[in-house]
Amino acid sequence: MLYIVGLGLSDETDITVKGLQAVKGSERIYLEAYTSILTVGKEKLEAYYGKEVVIADREMVETESDAILANADKINVSFLVVGDPYGATTHTDLVIRAREMNIPVQVIHNASIMNAVGACGLQLYNFGQTISIVFFTDTWRPDSFYDRIIENHNIGLHTLCLLDIKVKEQSIENMARGRKIYEPPRYMTVNQAVEQLLEIEENRKQGICTPESLAIGCARIGTSTEQIVAGSLSELLEVDFGGPLHSLVLVGSKMHHMEADFIRAYAVNVESFDALVKKQYKF
Amino acid sequence: MLYIVGLGLSDETDITVKGLQAVKGSERIYLEAYTSILTVGKEKLEAYYGKEVVIADREMVETESDAILANADKINVSFLVVGDPYGATTHTDLVIRAREMNIPVQVIHNASIMNAVGACGLQLYNFGQTISIVFFTDTWRPDSFYDRIIENHNIGLHTLCLLDIKVKEQSIENMARGRKIYEPPRYMTVNQAVEQLLEIEENRKQGICTPESLAIGCARIGTSTEQIVAGSLSELLEVDFGGPLHSLVLVGSKMHHMEADFIRAYAVNVESFDALVKKQYKF
């Protein structure tokens, strides 16, 4: 059996009891470590499970899936995913490959930022499509996701923006020279995401993500140091959200007044929040 | 402390280790029992926790929240929610009330159908807003949610439809006479949802939910009897999905061919699935 086990959002105790049973009954355990992170590392998980955990980086999951799946028709193998197993495309690939090899698969679900973002006080059914914002480089400043934000905006919906994570990335020079030397991990902050959004708006002038647009910066959702701050994009630029992971919610024009009441408690500045809500949302 | 603990989607072992610790350390435990259900009942949970569990119906949560929160500034109280705590509006009300009473709140997240629906093979970031379909009655056949489906449809996105649950409902006669006699619980099936959608389309003729539209019926997602069937709405009308809970996914026009490959394994009829996908999605 291949168990694909969601680990949730915070630490080793966010695994479900069912997930922990699967892990303890597995002969091999892999930890997918490139689409998200917990607040604890592999060593903590190993101590908690009493088992060895192998870090599976993107290269391994995408090119060596058969090694991960080896003998999983006879023994139990657990593949651990931060959040919920179906958060990222890669894991569906692994399920498809297992199916081809006639390996039974059991998915053990857990919380994902896709539902836990409800903690910010906006109702989940008022969210449109989720988008990802990637790090700009000097030569690559993609903005096609802005069209998705506009689509949500046009029908009044909130947008959850997932922010880029770079782990085990090579510099262009190291890549060119075939040197397996990796850069330190980078996690996009709310501030960086806001900067990039304002730059895109500055270029495109579509009136979507302006300095006055209401948004909610979220850091470490589901952990004991969770931080949620509501304000205009220009206000959020100045907020220190601390360590990763961050995400950003763009508030849609159909915000309900109950939602506004809830997120008011997170306002960086209640006075400017009230003024902004009164002006833009008419309550 | 008020702990709001997500129970996940299936049975007593879907609680997280962190959630179980919170429950075991609580003096009072309430189970919200009107927006969703587990595959096990209150007795099973009580045996598993070694504690008494009080069923909190809608009336209790909405009108007696102060009783639920009594002394929660001094003792620990757990409020259990099937799925994730932020799936339903009611629970944000409880958080707001706790804040007003200066009671610290800790939310312990878990899987929700909002993310676990990724099990059907469609990518979560290709979903638009989630909608709810309520039971039609002879005199009340609301269809405003159809406009939300159209909004998703117009930008090519999938729609997750959550299906109605009626627990502890009174008949109109019993309500009029003030008799606290309740009807047996009812859970909308995929078939009933499809029937209602086809009726709305028949009336409105907007070409959105036609008998040929591609959809995925999901039953008991995250449980050991999970059932996922892909097909046209007319095909899904004939499928027996067994016991609750059911949900329905309307497939958007921007479906990726990788998504089609994945859900093909769930086709009620592979031949008609292939023909439909070829005709409507051009691959």
Tab-separated table of N, CA, C and O in Angstrom, chain A residues 33-133:
chain	number	residue	atom	x	y	z
A	33	ALA	N	9.522	17.673	0.289
A	33	ALA	CA	10.080	18.838	0.975
A	33	ALA	C	10.371	19.997	0.036
A	33	ALA	O	11.381	20.670	0.171
A	34	TYR	N	9.464	20.243	-0.918
A	34	TYR	CA	9.751	21.372	-1.807
A	34	TYR	C	8.526	22.212	-2.149
A	34	TYR	O	8.650	23.260	-2.772
A	35	THR	N	7.325	21.789	-1.747
A	35	THR	CA	6.178	22.661	-2.015
A	35	THR	C	5.708	23.383	-0.760
A	35	THR	O	4.950	24.340	-0.845
A	36	SER	N	6.142	22.923	0.410
A	36	SER	CA	5.739	23.578	1.655
A	36	SER	C	6.656	23.090	2.773
A	36	SER	O	7.468	22.193	2.572
A	37	ILE	N	6.545	23.713	3.945
A	37	ILE	CA	7.352	23.256	5.088
A	37	ILE	C	6.509	23.276	6.367
A	37	ILE	O	5.550	24.025	6.486
A	38	LEU	N	6.908	22.429	7.301
A	38	LEU	CA	6.355	22.485	8.660
A	38	LEU	C	7.237	23.411	9.496
A	38	LEU	O	8.277	23.890	9.053
A	39	THR	N	6.833	23.626	10.754
A	39	THR	CA	7.688	24.412	11.654
A	39	THR	C	8.770	23.518	12.271
A	39	THR	O	9.615	24.010	13.001
A	40	VAL	N	8.701	22.224	12.003
A	40	VAL	CA	9.730	21.308	12.513
A	40	VAL	C	10.379	20.587	11.339
A	40	VAL	O	9.792	20.462	10.276
A	41	GLY	N	11.600	20.111	11.560
A	41	GLY	CA	12.348	19.471	10.484
A	41	GLY	C	12.261	17.956	10.544
A	41	GLY	O	11.574	17.370	11.388
A	42	LYS	N	12.984	17.365	9.624
A	42	LYS	CA	12.996	15.906	9.462
A	42	LYS	C	13.398	15.180	10.757
A	42	LYS	O	12.807	14.151	11.109
A	43	GLU	N	14.358	15.738	11.491
A	43	GLU	CA	14.858	15.059	12.693
A	43	GLU	C	13.744	14.931	13.729
A	43	GLU	O	13.592	13.900	14.382
A	44	LYS	N	12.965	16.000	13.867
A	44	LYS	CA	11.859	15.985	14.824
A	44	LYS	C	10.828	14.930	14.426
A	44	LYS	O	10.304	14.206	15.279
A	45	LEU	N	10.539	14.866	13.137
A	45	LEU	CA	9.579	13.867	12.662
A	45	LEU	C	10.106	12.462	12.912
A	45	LEU	O	9.373	11.571	13.353
A	46	GLU	N	11.399	12.262	12.634
A	46	GLU	CA	11.978	10.919	12.836
A	46	GLU	C	11.881	10.503	14.297
A	46	GLU	O	11.543	9.364	14.620
A	47	ALA	N	12.165	11.448	15.202
A	47	ALA	CA	12.090	11.130	16.633
A	47	ALA	C	10.642	10.809	17.012
A	47	ALA	O	10.377	9.878	17.780
A	48	TYR	N	9.709	11.548	16.426
A	48	TYR	CA	8.298	11.369	16.768
A	48	TYR	C	7.760	10.036	16.245
A	48	TYR	O	6.989	9.358	16.913
A	49	TYR	N	8.176	9.676	15.030
A	49	TYR	CA	7.686	8.434	14.428
A	49	TYR	C	8.496	7.223	14.918
A	49	TYR	O	8.033	6.090	14.813
A	50	GLY	N	9.730	7.475	15.395
A	50	GLY	CA	10.630	6.361	15.712
A	50	GLY	C	11.083	5.633	14.463
A	50	GLY	O	11.318	4.428	14.469
A	51	LYS	N	11.193	6.379	13.368
A	51	LYS	CA	11.517	5.771	12.067
A	51	LYS	C	12.371	6.736	11.243
A	51	LYS	O	12.279	7.954	11.428
A	52	GLU	N	13.110	6.183	10.317
A	52	GLU	CA	13.881	7.019	9.408
A	52	GLU	C	12.957	7.669	8.370
A	52	GLU	O	12.019	7.031	7.891
A	53	VAL	N	13.235	8.927	8.054
A	53	VAL	CA	12.461	9.638	7.039
A	53	VAL	C	13.429	10.101	5.945
A	53	VAL	O	14.454	10.715	6.241
A	54	VAL	N	13.099	9.787	4.705
A	54	VAL	CA	13.938	10.195	3.575
A	54	VAL	C	13.342	11.448	2.943
A	54	VAL	O	12.155	11.476	2.617
A	55	ILE	N	14.159	12.482	2.796
A	55	ILE	CA	13.700	13.699	2.138
A	55	ILE	C	13.576	13.451	0.632
A	55	ILE	O	14.518	12.987	0.000
A	56	ALA	N	12.398	13.744	0.096
A	56	ALA	CA	12.184	13.585	-1.342
A	56	ALA	C	12.133	14.975	-1.963
A	56	ALA	O	11.174	15.723	-1.735
A	57	ASP	N	13.163	15.338	-2.703
A	57	ASP	CA	13.130	16.642	-3.367
A	57	ASP	C	12.418	16.510	-4.710
A	57	ASP	O	12.017	15.419	-5.125
A	58	ARG	N	12.227	17.646	-5.364
A	58	ARG	CA	11.451	17.654	-6.599
A	58	ARG	C	12.011	16.677	-7.628
A	58	ARG	O	11.272	15.922	-8.261
A	59	GLU	N	13.331	16.682	-7.763
A	59	GLU	CA	13.980	15.815	-8.744
A	59	GLU	C	13.631	14.350	-8.467
A	59	GLU	O	13.265	13.594	-9.371
A	60	MET	N	13.705	13.983	-7.195
A	60	MET	CA	13.438	12.597	-6.828
A	60	MET	C	11.989	12.218	-7.115
A	60	MET	O	11.712	11.158	-7.696
A	61	VAL	N	11.059	13.093	-6.740
A	61	VAL	CA	9.641	12.759	-6.920
A	61	VAL	C	9.292	12.703	-8.400
A	61	VAL	O	8.523	11.849	-8.845
A	62	GLU	N	9.908	13.610	-9.176
A	62	GLU	CA	9.518	13.674	-10.586
A	62	GLU	C	10.244	12.657	-11.457
A	62	GLU	O	9.728	12.248	-12.480
A	63	THR	N	11.454	12.255	-11.059
A	63	THR	CA	12.196	11.346	-11.938
A	63	THR	C	12.445	9.972	-11.332
A	63	THR	O	12.784	9.041	-12.046
A	64	GLU	N	12.289	9.837	-10.012
A	64	GLU	CA	12.572	8.527	-9.401
A	64	GLU	C	11.351	7.972	-8.687
A	64	GLU	O	11.473	7.315	-7.656
A	65	SER	N	10.168	8.232	-9.240
A	65	SER	CA	8.965	7.783	-8.537
A	65	SER	C	8.936	6.262	-8.423
A	65	SER	O	8.392	5.723	-7.461
A	66	ASP	N	9.540	5.571	-9.389
A	66	ASP	CA	9.523	4.112	-9.302
A	66	ASP	C	10.327	3.605	-8.108
A	66	ASP	O	9.999	2.561	-7.531
A	67	ALA	N	11.373	4.342	-7.712
A	67	ALA	CA	12.140	3.950	-6.523
A	67	ALA	C	11.284	4.162	-5.271
A	67	ALA	O	11.287	3.333	-4.356
A	68	ILE	N	10.538	5.265	-5.257
A	68	ILE	CA	9.650	5.512	-4.116
A	68	ILE	C	8.601	4.409	-4.010
A	68	ILE	O	8.269	3.934	-2.923
A	69	LEU	N	8.118	3.967	-5.176
A	69	LEU	CA	7.019	2.997	-5.202
A	69	LEU	C	7.483	1.541	-5.146
A	69	LEU	O	6.633	0.634	-5.067
A	70	ALA	N	8.795	1.316	-5.156
A	70	ALA	CA	9.312	-0.064	-5.249
A	70	ALA	C	8.699	-0.953	-4.162
A	70	ALA	O	8.702	-0.598	-2.978
A	71	ASN	N	8.178	-2.091	-4.596
A	71	ASN	CA	7.611	-3.102	-3.684
A	71	ASN	C	6.368	-2.646	-2.923
A	71	ASN	O	5.928	-3.353	-2.010
A	72	ALA	N	5.820	-1.495	-3.257
A	72	ALA	CA	4.679	-1.003	-2.489
A	72	ALA	C	3.423	-1.836	-2.740
A	72	ALA	O	2.394	-1.630	-2.101
A	73	ASP	N	3.524	-2.803	-3.643
A	73	ASP	CA	2.415	-3.754	-3.775
A	73	ASP	C	2.490	-4.821	-2.675
A	73	ASP	O	1.508	-5.490	-2.399
A	74	LYS	N	3.670	-4.937	-2.046
A	74	LYS	CA	3.832	-5.968	-0.991
A	74	LYS	C	4.018	-5.360	0.391
A	74	LYS	O	3.551	-5.911	1.384
A	75	ILE	N	4.731	-4.230	0.456
A	75	ILE	CA	4.973	-3.597	1.754
A	75	ILE	C	4.261	-2.243	1.804
A	75	ILE	O	3.744	-1.776	0.794
A	76	ASN	N	4.241	-1.644	2.982
A	76	ASN	CA	3.642	-0.312	3.114
A	76	ASN	C	4.707	0.770	2.989
A	76	ASN	O	5.769	0.692	3.609
A	77	VAL	N	4.399	1.767	2.176
A	77	VAL	CA	5.276	2.916	1.986
A	77	VAL	C	4.452	4.170	2.278
A	77	VAL	O	3.316	4.276	1.818
A	78	SER	N	5.019	5.090	3.054
A	78	SER	CA	4.315	6.346	3.308
A	78	SER	C	5.030	7.497	2.627
A	78	SER	O	6.254	7.620	2.695
A	79	PHE	N	4.252	8.334	1.962
A	79	PHE	CA	4.759	9.528	1.313
A	79	PHE	C	4.088	10.705	2.016
A	79	PHE	O	2.864	10.870	1.948
A	80	LEU	N	4.876	11.476	2.737
A	80	LEU	CA	4.328	12.536	3.584
A	80	LEU	C	4.326	13.875	2.855
A	80	LEU	O	5.314	14.244	2.219
A	81	VAL	N	3.235	14.573	2.980
A	81	VAL	CA	3.070	15.855	2.290
A	81	VAL	C	2.609	16.899	3.301
A	81	VAL	O	1.628	16.672	4.012
A	82	VAL	N	3.302	18.016	3.373
A	82	VAL	CA	2.856	19.101	4.250
A	82	VAL	C	1.518	19.627	3.734
A	82	VAL	O	1.332	19.778	2.518
A	83	GLY	N	0.583	19.878	4.642
A	83	GLY	CA	-0.761	20.282	4.233
A	83	GLY	C	-1.559	19.056	3.844
A	83	GLY	O	-1.494	18.026	4.519
A	84	ASP	N	-2.296	19.148	2.742
A	84	ASP	CA	-3.091	18.032	2.243
A	84	ASP	C	-2.425	17.444	0.994
A	84	ASP	O	-1.824	18.184	0.210
A	85	PRO	N	-2.539	16.133	0.802
A	85	PRO	CA	-1.869	15.505	-0.351
A	85	PRO	C	-2.228	16.091	-1.706
A	85	PRO	O	-1.419	16.052	-2.629
A	86	TYR	N	-3.451	16.626	-1.852
A	86	TYR	CA	-3.838	17.082	-3.184
A	86	TYR	C	-3.604	18.571	-3.404
A	86	TYR	O	-4.180	19.167	-4.303
A	87	GLY	N	-2.728	19.171	-2.591
A	87	GLY	CA	-2.423	20.581	-2.779
A	87	GLY	C	-1.576	20.861	-4.015
A	87	GLY	O	-1.674	21.927	-4.597
A	88	ALA	N	-0.747	19.929	-4.410
A	88	ALA	CA	0.184	20.189	-5.525
A	88	ALA	C	0.078	19.101	-6.587
A	88	ALA	O	-0.194	17.939	-6.292
A	89	THR	N	0.302	19.509	-7.822
A	89	THR	CA	0.154	18.623	-8.979
A	89	THR	C	0.987	17.357	-8.881
A	89	THR	O	0.563	16.282	-9.298
A	90	THR	N	2.193	17.511	-8.359
A	90	THR	CA	3.139	16.404	-8.316
A	90	THR	C	2.545	15.151	-7.683
A	90	THR	O	2.843	14.030	-8.099
A	91	HIS	N	1.706	15.344	-6.682
A	91	HIS	CA	1.221	14.177	-5.953
A	91	HIS	C	0.189	13.404	-6.740
A	91	HIS	O	0.067	12.195	-6.573
A	92	THR	N	-0.548	14.087	-7.612
A	92	THR	CA	-1.455	13.341	-8.480
A	92	THR	C	-0.630	12.495	-9.466
A	92	THR	O	-1.017	11.384	-9.785
A	93	ASP	N	0.509	13.018	-9.903
A	93	ASP	CA	1.385	12.226	-10.770
A	93	ASP	C	1.776	10.918	-10.093
A	93	ASP	O	1.803	9.852	-10.717
A	94	LEU	N	2.098	11.003	-8.799
A	94	LEU	CA	2.520	9.808	-8.060
A	94	LEU	C	1.369	8.806	-7.966
A	94	LEU	O	1.578	7.590	-8.112
A	95	VAL	N	0.150	9.306	-7.785
A	95	VAL	CA	-1.015	8.426	-7.723
A	95	VAL	C	-1.206	7.733	-9.074
A	95	VAL	O	-1.447	6.524	-9.137
A	96	ILE	N	-1.069	8.498	-10.151
A	96	ILE	CA	-1.244	7.924	-11.488
A	96	ILE	C	-0.207	6.822	-11.738
A	96	ILE	O	-0.515	5.739	-12.220
A	97	ARG	N	1.048	7.097	-11.350
A	97	ARG	CA	2.110	6.099	-11.543
A	97	ARG	C	1.826	4.846	-10.711
A	97	ARG	O	2.012	3.720	-11.190
A	98	ALA	N	1.361	5.032	-9.470
A	98	ALA	CA	1.036	3.885	-8.619
A	98	ALA	C	-0.078	3.049	-9.245
A	98	ALA	O	-0.009	1.813	-9.275
A	99	ARG	N	-1.089	3.736	-9.778
A	99	ARG	CA	-2.184	3.025	-10.457
A	99	ARG	C	-1.650	2.160	-11.584
A	99	ARG	O	-2.054	1.015	-11.750
A	100	GLU	N	-0.736	2.755	-12.383
A	100	GLU	CA	-0.174	2.012	-13.525
A	100	GLU	C	0.550	0.755	-13.047
A	100	GLU	O	0.619	-0.246	-13.746
A	101	MET	N	1.147	0.836	-11.850
A	101	MET	CA	1.901	-0.292	-11.301
A	101	MET	C	1.022	-1.191	-10.434
A	101	MET	O	1.526	-2.079	-9.748
A	102	ASN	N	-0.311	-0.963	-10.460
A	102	ASN	CA	-1.248	-1.751	-9.658
A	102	ASN	C	-0.953	-1.740	-8.172
A	102	ASN	O	-1.121	-2.739	-7.467
A	103	ILE	N	-0.486	-0.595	-7.702
A	103	ILE	CA	-0.224	-0.444	-6.273
A	103	ILE	C	-1.421	0.252	-5.635
A	103	ILE	O	-1.817	1.330	-6.085
A	104	PRO	N	-2.011	-0.363	-4.604
A	104	PRO	CA	-3.122	0.321	-3.945
A	104	PRO	C	-2.652	1.590	-3.245
A	104	PRO	O	-1.546	1.628	-2.697
A	105	VAL	N	-3.483	2.614	-3.308
A	105	VAL	CA	-3.131	3.922	-2.748
A	105	VAL	C	-4.191	4.326	-1.726
A	105	VAL	O	-5.383	4.218	-2.005
A	106	GLN	N	-3.770	4.761	-0.571
A	106	GLN	CA	-4.728	5.386	0.355
A	106	GLN	C	-4.244	6.783	0.705
A	106	GLN	O	-3.109	6.972	1.156
A	107	VAL	N	-5.104	7.743	0.463
A	107	VAL	CA	-4.786	9.133	0.787
A	107	VAL	C	-5.358	9.448	2.166
A	107	VAL	O	-6.532	9.186	2.426
A	108	ILE	N	-4.535	9.988	3.040
A	108	ILE	CA	-5.020	10.394	4.366
A	108	ILE	C	-4.961	11.920	4.412
A	108	ILE	O	-3.884	12.520	4.443
A	109	HIS	N	-6.152	12.514	4.367
A	109	HIS	CA	-6.253	13.959	4.201
A	109	HIS	C	-5.866	14.717	5.468
A	109	HIS	O	-5.833	14.162	6.557
A	110	ASN	N	-5.620	15.999	5.265
A	110	ASN	CA	-5.338	16.881	6.390
A	110	ASN	C	-5.659	18.311	5.962
A	110	ASN	O	-6.067	18.553	4.825
A	111	ALA	N	-5.451	19.226	6.885
A	111	ALA	CA	-5.698	20.629	6.574
A	111	ALA	C	-4.730	21.111	5.504
A	111	ALA	O	-3.589	20.662	5.426
A	112	SER	N	-5.204	22.032	4.693
A	112	SER	CA	-4.395	22.679	3.667
A	112	SER	C	-4.591	24.182	3.839
A	112	SER	O	-5.610	24.627	4.385
A	113	ILE	N	-3.648	24.962	3.371
A	113	ILE	CA	-3.853	26.418	3.412
A	113	ILE	C	-5.127	26.787	2.649
A	113	ILE	O	-5.791	27.781	2.959
A	114	MET	N	-5.508	25.935	1.668
A	114	MET	CA	-6.697	26.205	0.856
A	114	MET	C	-7.974	26.267	1.705
A	114	MET	O	-8.934	26.925	1.307
A	115	ASN	N	-8.041	25.533	2.816
A	115	ASN	CA	-9.215	25.677	3.683
A	115	ASN	C	-8.875	26.432	4.978
A	115	ASN	O	-9.688	27.196	5.486
A	116	ALA	N	-7.632	26.257	5.479
A	116	ALA	CA	-7.273	26.906	6.745
A	116	ALA	C	-7.257	28.423	6.613
A	116	ALA	O	-7.337	29.144	7.617
A	117	VAL	N	-7.170	28.933	5.380
A	117	VAL	CA	-7.175	30.381	5.171
A	117	VAL	C	-8.473	31.001	5.685
A	117	VAL	O	-8.538	32.208	5.938
A	118	GLY	N	-9.497	30.173	5.900
A	118	GLY	CA	-10.720	30.644	6.539
A	118	GLY	C	-10.448	31.313	7.879
A	118	GLY	O	-11.253	32.124	8.353
A	119	ALA	N	-9.297	31.004	8.486
A	119	ALA	CA	-8.897	31.634	9.751
A	119	ALA	C	-8.818	33.156	9.635
A	119	ALA	O	-8.945	33.867	10.626
A	120	CYS	N	-8.626	33.664	8.438
A	120	CYS	CA	-8.494	35.117	8.267
A	120	CYS	C	-9.843	35.811	8.428
A	120	CYS	O	-9.899	37.031	8.555
A	121	GLY	N	-10.926	35.068	8.447
A	121	GLY	CA	-12.231	35.653	8.716
A	121	GLY	C	-13.097	35.819	7.481
A	121	GLY	O	-14.266	36.185	7.586
A	122	LEU	N	-12.537	35.560	6.325
A	122	LEU	CA	-13.354	35.593	5.105
A	122	LEU	C	-13.940	34.202	4.875
A	122	LEU	O	-13.309	33.202	5.207
A	123	GLN	N	-15.155	34.162	4.339
A	123	GLN	CA	-15.831	32.889	4.135
A	123	GLN	C	-15.258	32.150	2.924
A	123	GLN	O	-15.094	32.736	1.853
A	124	LEU	N	-15.012	30.862	3.095
A	124	LEU	CA	-14.358	30.099	2.026
A	124	LEU	C	-15.154	30.112	0.724
A	124	LEU	O	-14.576	30.086	-0.357
A	125	TYR	N	-16.493	30.165	0.825
A	125	TYR	CA	-17.273	30.100	-0.413
A	125	TYR	C	-17.293	31.430	-1.164
A	125	TYR	O	-17.880	31.537	-2.232
A	126	ASN	N	-16.634	32.446	-0.584
A	126	ASN	CA	-16.494	33.703	-1.310
A	126	ASN	C	-15.120	33.848	-1.969
A	126	ASN	O	-14.758	34.942	-2.405
A	127	PHE	N	-14.377	32.772	-2.007
A	127	PHE	CA	-13.077	32.800	-2.682
A	127	PHE	C	-13.228	32.300	-4.112
A	127	PHE	O	-13.934	31.338	-4.374
A	128	GLY	N	-12.537	32.953	-5.020
A	128	GLY	CA	-12.435	32.458	-6.387
A	128	GLY	C	-11.240	31.532	-6.503
A	128	GLY	O	-10.779	30.956	-5.506
A	129	GLN	N	-10.724	31.421	-7.715
A	129	GLN	CA	-9.574	30.541	-7.936
A	129	GLN	C	-8.348	31.034	-7.161
A	129	GLN	O	-8.146	32.216	-6.967
A	130	THR	N	-7.576	30.074	-6.704
A	130	THR	CA	-6.332	30.346	-5.984
A	130	THR	C	-5.208	30.564	-6.989
A	130	THR	O	-5.157	29.892	-8.020
A	131	ILE	N	-4.330	31.519	-6.696
A	131	ILE	CA	-3.215	31.736	-7.630
A	131	ILE	C	-1.878	31.621	-6.895
A	131	ILE	O	-1.830	31.666	-5.668
A	132	SER	N	-0.832	31.462	-7.672
A	132	SER	CA	0.518	31.399	-7.117
A	132	SER	C	1.325	32.576	-7.647
A	132	SER	O	1.251	32.901	-8.837
A	133	ILE	N	2.078	33.215	-6.748
A	133	ILE	CA	2.953	34.313	-7.178
A	133	ILE	C	4.395	33.827	-7.060
A	133	ILE	O	4.818	33.394	-5.989
